[in-house]
Amino acid sequence: MSDKKSIPQDSLLLIANQLIQDHDAYITGMRATSVEEKSDVLVFKGEYFLDDNGLPTVKTTAVFNMFKYLAHKLSPEFTLQD
């Protein structure tokens, strides 16, 4: 039996976006806009700050690292409601 709390996607996004804003690596505009669960891991998505050619920028790496942080921090605690 899992000790994870079942939570609606919109509630989890509120928690995730608060964690993002409170984090030292926060960049203006950084925001999780969706989340899905794959093999018990929460996968967050949002703006990746690509350049005009669709290529990654320095901000892209920061966003990727933030979404990875959210997955590590929130996946052990929450599961998405069906």
mmCIF file of C-alpha atoms in Angstrom:
data_model
loop_
_atom_site.group_PDB
_atom_site.id
_atom_site.type_symbol
_atom_site.label_atom_id
_atom_site.label_comp_id
_atom_site.label_asym_id
_atom_site.label_seq_id
_atom_site.Cartn_x
_atom_site.Cartn_y
_atom_site.Cartn_z
ATOM 1 C CA MET A 1 0.000 0.000 0.000
ATOM 2 C CA SER A 2 1.318 3.413 -0.991
ATOM 3 C CA ASP A 3 1.542 6.311 1.444
ATOM 4 C CA LYS A 4 1.134 8.780 -1.427
ATOM 5 C CA LYS A 5 -1.674 11.326 -1.306
ATOM 6 C CA SER A 6 -4.035 11.293 -4.270
ATOM 7 C CA ILE A 7 -4.383 14.834 -5.631
ATOM 8 C CA PRO A 8 -6.103 16.521 -8.595
ATOM 9 C CA GLN A 9 -3.795 17.856 -11.312
ATOM 10 C CA ASP A 10 -4.764 21.516 -10.742
ATOM 11 C CA SER A 11 -4.016 21.279 -7.005
ATOM 12 C CA LEU A 12 -0.652 19.659 -7.676
ATOM 13 C CA LEU A 13 0.219 22.387 -10.188
ATOM 14 C CA LEU A 14 -0.534 25.025 -7.542
ATOM 15 C CA ILE A 15 1.909 23.323 -5.162
ATOM 16 C CA ALA A 16 4.531 22.874 -7.894
ATOM 17 C CA ASN A 17 4.340 26.482 -9.046
ATOM 18 C CA GLN A 18 4.685 27.742 -5.478
ATOM 19 C CA LEU A 19 7.807 25.585 -5.077
ATOM 20 C CA ILE A 20 9.161 27.023 -8.340
ATOM 21 C CA GLN A 21 8.585 30.619 -7.241
ATOM 22 C CA ASP A 22 10.159 29.984 -3.840
ATOM 23 C CA HIS A 23 13.251 28.286 -5.336
ATOM 24 C CA ASP A 24 16.579 30.147 -5.618
ATOM 25 C CA ALA A 25 16.840 29.165 -9.311
ATOM 26 C CA TYR A 26 13.480 30.756 -10.208
ATOM 27 C CA ILE A 27 13.413 32.678 -13.504
ATOM 28 C CA THR A 28 10.585 35.079 -14.306
ATOM 29 C CA GLY A 29 8.053 33.226 -16.451
ATOM 30 C CA MET A 30 9.092 29.772 -15.241
ATOM 31 C CA ARG A 31 5.896 27.817 -14.623
ATOM 32 C CA ALA A 32 4.593 24.253 -14.752
ATOM 33 C CA THR A 33 1.489 24.160 -16.949
ATOM 34 C CA SER A 34 0.788 20.430 -16.957
ATOM 35 C CA VAL A 35 1.719 17.255 -15.135
ATOM 36 C CA GLU A 36 1.279 13.573 -15.909
ATOM 37 C CA GLU A 37 2.314 10.423 -14.124
ATOM 38 C CA LYS A 38 4.498 7.794 -15.778
ATOM 39 C CA SER A 39 5.547 4.710 -13.808
ATOM 40 C CA ASP A 40 4.953 6.465 -10.461
ATOM 41 C CA VAL A 41 6.988 9.523 -11.512
ATOM 42 C CA LEU A 42 5.343 12.920 -11.920
ATOM 43 C CA VAL A 43 6.434 14.578 -15.176
ATOM 44 C CA PHE A 44 6.019 18.358 -15.276
ATOM 45 C CA LYS A 45 5.845 20.419 -18.460
ATOM 46 C CA GLY A 46 5.765 24.093 -19.332
ATOM 47 C CA GLU A 47 7.578 26.848 -21.227
ATOM 48 C CA TYR A 48 11.148 25.842 -22.093
ATOM 49 C CA PHE A 49 12.414 29.255 -23.287
ATOM 50 C CA LEU A 50 13.634 28.084 -26.694
ATOM 51 C CA ASP A 51 15.207 30.618 -29.076
ATOM 52 C CA ASP A 52 13.642 31.792 -32.367
ATOM 53 C CA ASN A 53 15.030 28.708 -34.116
ATOM 54 C CA GLY A 54 13.553 26.342 -31.523
ATOM 55 C CA LEU A 55 16.933 25.636 -29.981
ATOM 56 C CA PRO A 56 17.640 25.442 -26.230
ATOM 57 C CA THR A 57 18.936 28.465 -24.333
ATOM 58 C CA VAL A 58 20.572 28.834 -20.913
ATOM 59 C CA LYS A 59 17.078 29.242 -19.473
ATOM 60 C CA THR A 60 16.035 25.921 -21.041
ATOM 61 C CA THR A 61 18.538 24.078 -18.859
ATOM 62 C CA ALA A 62 17.275 25.907 -15.765
ATOM 63 C CA VAL A 63 13.664 24.929 -16.540
ATOM 64 C CA PHE A 64 14.619 21.305 -17.207
ATOM 65 C CA ASN A 65 16.464 21.162 -13.882
ATOM 66 C CA MET A 66 13.501 22.739 -12.070
ATOM 67 C CA PHE A 67 11.045 20.195 -13.500
ATOM 68 C CA LYS A 68 13.452 17.414 -12.514
ATOM 69 C CA TYR A 69 13.584 18.881 -8.990
ATOM 70 C CA LEU A 70 9.769 18.872 -8.834
ATOM 71 C CA ALA A 71 9.646 15.234 -9.958
ATOM 72 C CA HIS A 72 12.125 14.180 -7.259
ATOM 73 C CA LYS A 73 10.439 16.225 -4.541
ATOM 74 C CA LEU A 74 6.761 15.549 -5.300
ATOM 75 C CA SER A 75 6.666 12.018 -6.798
ATOM 76 C CA PRO A 76 7.277 10.262 -3.446
ATOM 77 C CA GLU A 77 4.493 12.285 -1.843
ATOM 78 C CA PHE A 78 1.699 12.513 -4.444
ATOM 79 C CA THR A 79 -0.147 10.516 -7.068
ATOM 80 C CA LEU A 80 -2.584 12.026 -9.577
ATOM 81 C CA GLN A 81 -6.284 11.374 -9.113
ATOM 82 C CA ASP A 82 -7.985 9.604 -12.000
#
